[in-house]
Every structure is written in structure tokens, then in C-alpha cells.
Amino acid sequence: MVTNFGIGTLGPWPPLGYTASQIDRAIGIRGDEAALKRCCEHKQAATYVIGGEFVALKTAGELYQPLFSLAEARELGSVREIVFLGLTETAPRFGFGLDADALERLKTRNDLKVTDLRSIAVQGMVAPAHLPPLAEAKALLGWHARHRFCPNCGAATALSEGGWRRDCPSCRVQHFPRTDPVVIMLTIAGERCVLGRSRRFAPTMWSCLAGFTEPGETIEEAVRREVAEEVGIACGRVRYFASQPWPFPSSIMIGCHAEALSDTIVMDREELEDARWFEREELALMLDRQHPQGLTTPPPVAIAHHIIRNYVEAGADVLR
Ligand SMILES: [Zn+2]
């Protein structure tokens, strides 16, 4: 679709953060103790080091290096969990889970940088190929940290399958890593759409509405319910756009466009600080960082940016 504003200046489509992993998860290795041991002993085996919200990086020139040899990683503090992430073309990759306190102590070291994964992604601190395995490691290690006891009987559980399961020795139930689905959507009426602001946002930023799907609900139903709850607008058609792993702590963002059937915004003040209709033309200026009041969209690392850009470029055709 050809339009006469903004679009020509938006440039090439930026990559979506934490996606396009180059790692083969090699699930056959997970349950094979001998193969896992060989991976650990591989000369080029390397690991990401994570504790709570923090990631350890080596200071190394312009970009930081997030990979440590397994021996280097063991020197950083006591390791709570080791998870097998998979294989690159040349070597096995692991995630080492330390306590958040251990990472906190590393902050004093000049040869390391300890920071959170959002900052790493938004500021482009590591080569982009590291973001998907960092997301994989953070979500998986976070799950282990929160599931050390069996939710069925309360006994201590043990890591198995290279970190892709926890087993209860008492009631024998097996527990698998969880991913929580979140719907994130842009509600559209022709040349206008609804954006909202959470109190957590930077002062100029506006974004798509979002919320967890509930048990017994389809993605489309979750989109309609969340939009109705947050801004009081009824939605008709819902169209899936794309998805993104979001390891904060362990979600998958399901990006959609939704057709508005009503107009009046009735805002949920617990969830949102503000919400209003935006013209498509105004969104083009926000994406391009040319908005007269300095309003912005989320950065390209987040799927909201892409959901908005798709609408700016294609208009209401996104609902076809
Ligand atoms: Zn149990």
C-alpha cells in the first residue's frame, strides 16, 4: 500500500529482540548423560552466566562478551543450576545459574559488567546472535529458581534432562519449564488506533495494550477481554501478527491487531496512567522520532514497535 507520509523514512525493518536463534536445541542430548558429559568437556563449550535479573558480561572492546568457558564461569561463584541450551555450529552452549547475590558481588570487578537483559538488548551491548540464547537461559534458569520444591507434594525437586525437567523424588511427578502467554495488541479503527501508557513507562513512551491469557481462553478472546478491561472498547476481528519470547520472567508475547467496534475510551486507572486514540500519521512520526511533543513508541527490540510499524505501513489492511 502506498501512502504519502513517514513511511519512506522508516528505513529497513529492524530485527525483533530475542528472536531468530542460531542454536540447535539438540533435544536428543538432554536425556543422554554420556552425551551431556561430552558437551561439558568440549574444548569450545561456553556458557552464559545469570543470577536473578542479572547477566555477567566480560568487558571486551566496543561490545561486551557474554560467553565464559565453563571453568571461568565456575570461578565466578557457586553454581546453583547448569542448563544445556543446545549446539552452535561449532560448540555446545550452556547457562549457569548463580544466586543474584553472587552476581551483585561481581559488580565491583573491572573486567566484568553485570547488568539486566533488557538493558543489554535495548542498548545493543552484545552481538545480536547472543540475545535468543540469553533469553532461553534466563527464562529457564528463572524457572528452576522458582521451582525447587514440588507444587504437588512440597518435597525438594531435582534438575534432570539437562535442565529441561525437574523430578520429584517423593511423589514421582515430573515438572516441565513453563512459558506464560501474553497477548499484546493494537486496537484499530481505520486511520486511528489506541495506545496506552503504564506508570512504569519512560515519560514520553506510549505502547500497545497487553495482558496475560487466562485458563480456558483463546488468544482472540484474551485480546477482546484485555482491551475491554483496560480501555472499555469492544473488539471484533483479531488478526495474529507475530510472537516474541519475553524472558521477564518467562513469557511469550503474542502480537495481534484488533478491530475496534466502539469508540469511547473508559480507562482502567489501576492498569494504565493514560490511553487515547492516535492518528496513523502521528504514529509514523513517533516511530521516526519526529513527533512534535517528543512522544515515542517502544524500541525495535520489543514486539510492540513491530505491531505499530506494521499498521503504519499497511493501515487497516492488517485486519484482513
Ligand atoms: Zn512431589
CSV table of C-alpha atoms and ligand atoms in Angstrom, one decimal:
chain,number,residue,atom,x,y,z
A,1,MET,CA,0.0,0.0,0.0
A,2,VAL,CA,1.4,3.4,-1.0
A,3,THR,CA,0.9,6.3,1.4
A,4,ASN,CA,2.3,9.8,1.5
A,5,PHE,CA,3.8,10.2,5.0
A,6,GLY,CA,6.5,8.9,7.2
A,7,ILE,CA,6.9,5.5,5.6
A,8,GLY,CA,9.7,6.3,3.2
A,9,THR,CA,11.9,7.5,6.1
A,10,LEU,CA,11.4,4.5,8.4
A,11,GLY,CA,14.2,2.6,6.6
A,12,PRO,CA,14.8,-1.2,6.7
A,13,TRP,CA,12.8,-3.2,9.2
A,14,PRO,CA,14.8,-3.6,12.4
A,15,PRO,CA,15.3,-7.1,14.0
A,16,LEU,CA,13.0,-8.2,16.8
A,17,GLY,CA,14.8,-8.8,20.0
A,18,TYR,CA,15.4,-12.3,21.4
A,19,THR,CA,14.3,-14.0,18.1
A,20,ALA,CA,16.0,-15.9,15.3
A,21,SER,CA,18.1,-18.2,17.5
A,22,GLN,CA,21.0,-19.8,15.7
A,23,ILE,CA,21.2,-22.5,18.3
A,24,ASP,CA,20.1,-26.1,17.6
A,25,ARG,CA,18.4,-27.1,20.9
A,26,ALA,CA,19.5,-30.7,20.2
A,27,ILE,CA,16.8,-32.2,22.4
A,28,GLY,CA,18.2,-35.8,21.9
A,29,ILE,CA,21.2,-34.8,24.0
A,30,ARG,CA,19.2,-33.6,27.0
A,31,GLY,CA,18.4,-37.1,28.4
A,32,ASP,CA,21.7,-38.7,27.4
A,33,GLU,CA,24.2,-38.4,30.3
A,34,ALA,CA,27.2,-39.5,28.3
A,35,ALA,CA,26.4,-37.0,25.5
A,36,LEU,CA,25.9,-34.2,28.0
A,37,LYS,CA,29.2,-35.0,29.7
A,38,ARG,CA,31.0,-34.9,26.3
A,39,CYS,CA,29.4,-31.5,25.7
A,40,CYS,CA,30.7,-30.2,29.0
A,41,GLU,CA,34.2,-31.5,28.1
A,42,HIS,CA,34.1,-30.0,24.6
A,43,LYS,CA,37.1,-27.5,24.2
A,44,GLN,CA,34.9,-24.8,22.9
A,45,ALA,CA,32.0,-25.3,25.3
A,46,ALA,CA,30.8,-22.0,26.7
A,47,THR,CA,28.2,-20.7,29.0
A,48,TYR,CA,26.1,-17.6,29.8
A,49,VAL,CA,26.1,-16.6,33.5
A,50,ILE,CA,22.9,-15.4,35.0
A,51,GLY,CA,21.6,-14.7,38.5
A,52,GLY,CA,18.1,-13.4,39.1
A,53,GLU,CA,17.6,-10.5,36.7
A,54,PHE,CA,21.4,-10.0,36.2
A,55,VAL,CA,23.7,-11.2,33.5
A,56,ALA,CA,27.5,-11.2,33.7
A,57,LEU,CA,29.4,-9.9,30.7
A,58,LYS,CA,33.1,-9.7,30.0
A,59,THR,CA,34.4,-6.2,29.1
A,60,ALA,CA,35.9,-6.6,25.7
A,61,GLY,CA,36.3,-3.6,23.3
A,62,GLU,CA,33.2,-2.0,21.9
A,63,LEU,CA,30.7,-4.8,22.6
A,64,TYR,CA,30.7,-7.0,25.7
A,65,GLN,CA,31.3,-10.7,25.6
A,66,PRO,CA,28.6,-12.8,27.4
A,67,LEU,CA,30.2,-16.2,26.9
A,68,PHE,CA,32.5,-17.7,29.6
A,69,SER,CA,34.4,-21.0,29.4
A,70,LEU,CA,32.8,-23.4,31.9
A,71,ALA,CA,36.0,-23.2,34.1
A,72,GLU,CA,35.8,-19.4,34.1
A,73,ALA,CA,32.1,-19.5,35.0
A,74,ARG,CA,32.7,-21.8,38.0
A,75,GLU,CA,35.3,-19.2,39.3
A,76,LEU,CA,32.5,-16.5,39.5
A,77,GLY,CA,30.6,-18.0,42.3
A,78,SER,CA,28.8,-21.2,43.4
A,79,VAL,CA,26.6,-22.5,40.6
A,80,ARG,CA,23.0,-23.4,41.5
A,81,GLU,CA,22.0,-24.9,38.2
A,82,ILE,CA,23.5,-25.8,34.9
A,83,VAL,CA,21.2,-26.0,31.8
A,84,PHE,CA,22.0,-27.3,28.3
A,85,LEU,CA,20.9,-24.7,25.8
A,86,GLY,CA,22.0,-26.6,22.6
A,87,LEU,CA,24.6,-26.6,20.0
A,88,THR,CA,26.0,-23.8,17.7
A,89,GLU,CA,27.8,-24.9,14.5
A,90,THR,CA,31.0,-25.4,16.5
A,91,ALA,CA,30.3,-25.9,20.1
A,92,PRO,CA,27.8,-26.6,23.0
A,93,ARG,CA,26.2,-23.8,24.8
A,94,PHE,CA,25.1,-23.8,28.5
A,95,GLY,CA,23.5,-21.5,31.0
A,96,PHE,CA,24.9,-21.3,34.5
A,97,GLY,CA,22.5,-20.1,37.2
A,98,LEU,CA,24.1,-18.3,40.2
A,99,ASP,CA,22.4,-16.6,43.1
A,100,ALA,CA,21.5,-13.0,42.4
A,101,ASP,CA,23.8,-12.1,45.4
A,102,ALA,CA,26.8,-13.7,43.7
A,103,LEU,CA,26.2,-11.5,40.6
A,104,GLU,CA,25.8,-8.5,42.8
A,105,ARG,CA,29.3,-9.1,44.2
A,106,LEU,CA,30.8,-9.3,40.7
A,107,LYS,CA,29.7,-5.7,40.1
A,108,THR,CA,32.9,-4.4,41.7
A,109,ARG,CA,35.1,-6.2,39.1
A,110,ASN,CA,36.7,-4.0,36.4
A,111,ASP,CA,36.9,-6.9,33.9
A,112,LEU,CA,33.2,-7.6,34.1
A,113,LYS,CA,29.9,-5.8,33.5
A,114,VAL,CA,26.9,-7.0,35.5
A,115,THR,CA,23.5,-5.7,34.2
A,116,ASP,CA,20.0,-6.8,33.2
A,117,LEU,CA,18.9,-8.4,30.0
A,118,ARG,CA,16.6,-5.5,29.0
A,119,SER,CA,19.5,-3.0,29.1
A,120,ILE,CA,21.7,-5.5,27.2
A,121,ALA,CA,19.1,-5.8,24.4
A,122,VAL,CA,17.9,-2.1,24.2
A,123,GLN,CA,21.5,-0.7,24.3
A,124,GLY,CA,22.9,-3.4,21.9
A,125,MET,CA,25.6,-4.3,24.4
A,126,VAL,CA,26.3,-7.8,22.9
A,127,ALA,CA,26.3,-9.2,19.3
A,128,PRO,CA,22.6,-9.8,18.3
A,129,ALA,CA,23.1,-13.5,18.0
A,130,HIS,CA,23.5,-13.8,21.8
A,131,LEU,CA,20.1,-12.4,22.6
A,132,PRO,CA,18.0,-15.5,21.8
A,133,PRO,CA,20.2,-17.9,23.9
A,134,LEU,CA,20.4,-15.3,26.7
A,135,ALA,CA,16.6,-15.2,26.7
A,136,GLU,CA,16.4,-19.0,26.7
A,137,ALA,CA,18.9,-19.3,29.5
A,138,LYS,CA,17.3,-16.5,31.6
A,139,ALA,CA,13.8,-17.9,31.3
A,140,LEU,CA,14.9,-21.5,32.0
A,141,LEU,CA,17.2,-20.6,34.9
A,142,GLY,CA,14.5,-18.4,36.4
A,143,TRP,CA,12.0,-21.3,36.3
A,144,HIS,CA,14.5,-23.5,38.2
A,145,ALA,CA,15.0,-20.8,40.8
A,146,ARG,CA,11.2,-20.7,41.4
A,147,HIS,CA,10.5,-24.4,41.3
A,148,ARG,CA,12.9,-26.0,43.7
A,149,PHE,CA,10.0,-27.6,45.6
A,150,CYS,CA,7.3,-29.9,44.2
A,151,PRO,CA,4.0,-28.0,43.8
A,152,ASN,CA,2.2,-31.3,44.2
A,153,CYS,CA,3.7,-32.6,47.5
A,154,GLY,CA,6.2,-30.0,48.7
A,155,ALA,CA,9.4,-32.2,48.5
A,156,ALA,CA,12.6,-30.8,47.1
A,157,THR,CA,12.8,-31.5,43.3
A,158,ALA,CA,15.9,-32.3,41.3
A,159,LEU,CA,17.1,-31.0,37.9
A,160,SER,CA,17.1,-33.5,35.1
A,161,GLU,CA,17.2,-33.7,31.3
A,162,GLY,CA,19.9,-31.2,31.0
A,163,GLY,CA,17.7,-28.6,32.8
A,164,TRP,CA,14.5,-29.2,30.8
A,165,ARG,CA,12.7,-31.0,33.6
A,166,ARG,CA,12.6,-31.2,37.4
A,167,ASP,CA,11.7,-34.5,39.0
A,168,CYS,CA,10.1,-35.0,42.4
A,169,PRO,CA,11.7,-38.0,44.2
A,170,SER,CA,8.8,-38.2,46.6
A,171,CYS,CA,5.6,-38.3,44.5
A,172,ARG,CA,7.4,-39.0,41.2
A,173,VAL,CA,5.7,-36.1,39.3
A,174,GLN,CA,7.8,-34.6,36.5
A,175,HIS,CA,7.7,-30.8,36.2
A,176,PHE,CA,8.4,-29.0,32.9
A,177,PRO,CA,9.5,-25.4,32.2
A,178,ARG,CA,6.6,-23.0,31.8
A,179,THR,CA,6.0,-20.2,29.4
A,180,ASP,CA,3.2,-17.8,30.1
A,181,PRO,CA,1.3,-16.5,27.1
A,182,VAL,CA,0.7,-12.8,27.0
A,183,VAL,CA,-1.4,-11.1,24.3
A,184,ILE,CA,-0.2,-7.7,23.1
A,185,MET,CA,-2.4,-5.9,20.6
A,186,LEU,CA,-3.1,-2.7,18.7
A,187,THR,CA,-6.8,-1.8,18.5
A,188,ILE,CA,-7.6,-0.2,15.2
A,189,ALA,CA,-10.5,1.8,13.7
A,190,GLY,CA,-9.5,2.8,10.1
A,191,GLU,CA,-6.8,5.5,10.3
A,192,ARG,CA,-6.8,5.6,14.1
A,193,CYS,CA,-5.7,3.2,16.9
A,194,VAL,CA,-5.5,3.1,20.7
A,195,LEU,CA,-2.2,3.3,22.6
A,196,GLY,CA,-1.8,3.4,26.4
A,197,ARG,CA,0.7,4.4,29.0
A,198,SER,CA,1.7,2.4,32.1
A,199,ARG,CA,3.2,4.2,35.1
A,200,ARG,CA,6.3,2.1,34.6
A,201,PHE,CA,7.0,3.7,31.1
A,202,ALA,CA,9.5,6.3,30.3
A,203,PRO,CA,7.6,9.7,30.4
A,204,THR,CA,7.3,10.0,26.6
A,205,MET,CA,6.5,6.4,25.7
A,206,TRP,CA,3.2,5.0,24.5
A,207,SER,CA,2.6,1.4,23.6
A,208,CYS,CA,0.2,-1.4,22.7
A,209,LEU,CA,-2.1,-2.8,25.4
A,210,ALA,CA,-1.1,-6.2,26.8
A,211,GLY,CA,-2.2,-8.8,29.3
A,212,PHE,CA,-1.9,-12.5,30.3
A,213,THR,CA,-4.2,-15.0,28.7
A,214,GLU,CA,-6.3,-16.8,31.2
A,215,PRO,CA,-7.0,-20.6,31.5
A,216,GLY,CA,-9.8,-21.7,29.2
A,217,GLU,CA,-9.4,-18.7,26.8
A,218,THR,CA,-8.4,-18.4,23.2
A,219,ILE,CA,-5.9,-15.8,22.0
A,220,GLU,CA,-8.7,-13.9,20.3
A,221,GLU,CA,-10.9,-14.0,23.5
A,222,ALA,CA,-8.0,-12.8,25.6
A,223,VAL,CA,-7.4,-9.9,23.2
A,224,ARG,CA,-11.0,-8.8,23.3
A,225,ARG,CA,-11.2,-9.2,27.1
A,226,GLU,CA,-8.0,-7.3,27.8
A,227,VAL,CA,-9.0,-4.4,25.5
A,228,ALA,CA,-12.4,-4.2,27.1
A,229,GLU,CA,-10.9,-4.3,30.6
A,230,GLU,CA,-8.2,-1.7,30.0
A,231,VAL,CA,-9.9,0.8,27.8
A,232,GLY,CA,-13.6,-0.2,27.6
A,233,ILE,CA,-13.6,-0.7,23.8
A,234,ALA,CA,-15.3,-3.7,22.2
A,235,CYS,CA,-13.3,-5.6,19.5
A,236,GLY,CA,-14.4,-7.7,16.6
A,237,ARG,CA,-11.8,-9.2,14.3
A,238,VAL,CA,-8.5,-10.2,15.8
A,239,ARG,CA,-5.5,-11.0,13.5
A,240,TYR,CA,-2.3,-12.6,14.6
A,241,PHE,CA,0.9,-10.8,13.6
A,242,ALA,CA,4.0,-12.3,15.2
A,243,SER,CA,5.3,-13.5,18.5
A,244,GLN,CA,8.4,-12.9,20.7
A,245,PRO,CA,9.9,-14.7,23.7
A,246,TRP,CA,10.0,-12.3,26.6
A,247,PRO,CA,12.1,-13.7,29.4
A,248,PHE,CA,10.8,-11.3,32.2
A,249,PRO,CA,10.4,-13.8,33.8
A,250,SER,CA,9.1,-16.3,31.3
A,251,SER,CA,6.5,-15.2,28.8
A,252,ILE,CA,5.7,-15.4,25.1
A,253,MET,CA,4.3,-12.2,23.7
A,254,ILE,CA,1.6,-12.9,21.1
A,255,GLY,CA,1.3,-9.9,18.9
A,256,CYS,CA,-2.1,-9.1,17.3
A,257,HIS,CA,-4.1,-6.4,15.6
A,258,ALA,CA,-7.7,-6.0,16.7
A,259,GLU,CA,-10.7,-4.2,15.1
A,260,ALA,CA,-12.4,-1.7,17.3
A,261,LEU,CA,-16.2,-1.8,17.3
A,262,SER,CA,-16.7,1.1,19.7
A,263,ASP,CA,-15.1,4.5,20.2
A,264,THR,CA,-15.3,5.8,23.7
A,265,ILE,CA,-12.3,5.0,26.0
A,266,VAL,CA,-13.2,4.1,29.6
A,267,MET,CA,-9.8,3.6,31.1
A,268,ASP,CA,-8.8,1.2,33.9
A,269,ARG,CA,-6.8,3.5,36.2
A,270,GLU,CA,-5.2,0.7,38.1
A,271,GLU,CA,-3.6,-0.7,34.9
A,272,LEU,CA,-3.0,2.5,32.9
A,273,GLU,CA,-1.9,6.0,33.5
A,274,ASP,CA,-3.4,7.2,30.2
A,275,ALA,CA,-4.9,5.9,27.0
A,276,ARG,CA,-6.1,7.7,23.9
A,277,TRP,CA,-6.7,7.4,20.1
A,278,PHE,CA,-3.7,8.2,17.8
A,279,GLU,CA,-3.8,9.0,14.1
A,280,ARG,CA,-1.8,6.7,11.9
A,281,GLU,CA,0.1,9.7,10.7
A,282,GLU,CA,1.1,10.6,14.3
A,283,LEU,CA,2.4,7.0,14.8
A,284,ALA,CA,4.7,7.4,11.8
A,285,LEU,CA,6.2,10.5,13.4
A,286,MET,CA,6.6,8.6,16.7
A,287,LEU,CA,8.4,5.6,15.1
A,288,ASP,CA,10.6,8.0,13.2
A,289,ARG,CA,11.3,10.0,16.5
A,290,GLN,CA,10.0,13.2,14.8
A,291,HIS,CA,6.9,13.7,17.0
A,292,PRO,CA,6.4,17.4,17.8
A,293,GLN,CA,5.8,16.7,21.5
A,294,GLY,CA,8.6,14.1,21.6
A,295,LEU,CA,6.3,11.1,22.1
A,296,THR,CA,7.8,7.7,21.3
A,297,THR,CA,6.9,4.1,20.7
A,298,PRO,CA,8.8,1.2,22.4
A,299,PRO,CA,12.3,0.4,20.8
A,300,PRO,CA,12.6,-2.1,18.0
A,301,VAL,CA,13.8,-4.8,20.4
A,302,ALA,CA,10.1,-5.0,21.6
A,303,ILE,CA,7.3,-6.5,19.5
A,304,ALA,CA,5.1,-3.5,20.2
A,305,HIS,CA,7.3,-1.5,17.9
A,306,HIS,CA,6.7,-4.0,15.1
A,307,ILE,CA,3.0,-4.3,15.7
A,308,ILE,CA,2.8,-0.5,15.4
A,309,ARG,CA,5.1,-0.3,12.4
A,310,ASN,CA,3.1,-2.9,10.5
A,311,TYR,CA,0.0,-0.8,11.0
A,312,VAL,CA,1.7,2.4,10.0
A,313,GLU,CA,2.9,0.7,6.8
A,314,ALA,CA,-0.2,-1.3,5.9
A,315,GLY,CA,-3.0,0.6,7.5
A,316,ALA,CA,-6.3,-1.2,8.3
A,317,ASP,CA,-5.2,-3.9,5.8
A,318,VAL,CA,-3.5,-5.6,8.8
A,319,LEU,CA,-7.0,-6.7,9.8
A,320,ARG,CA,-7.7,-8.5,6.5
B,1,ZN,ZN,6.1,-34.3,44.7
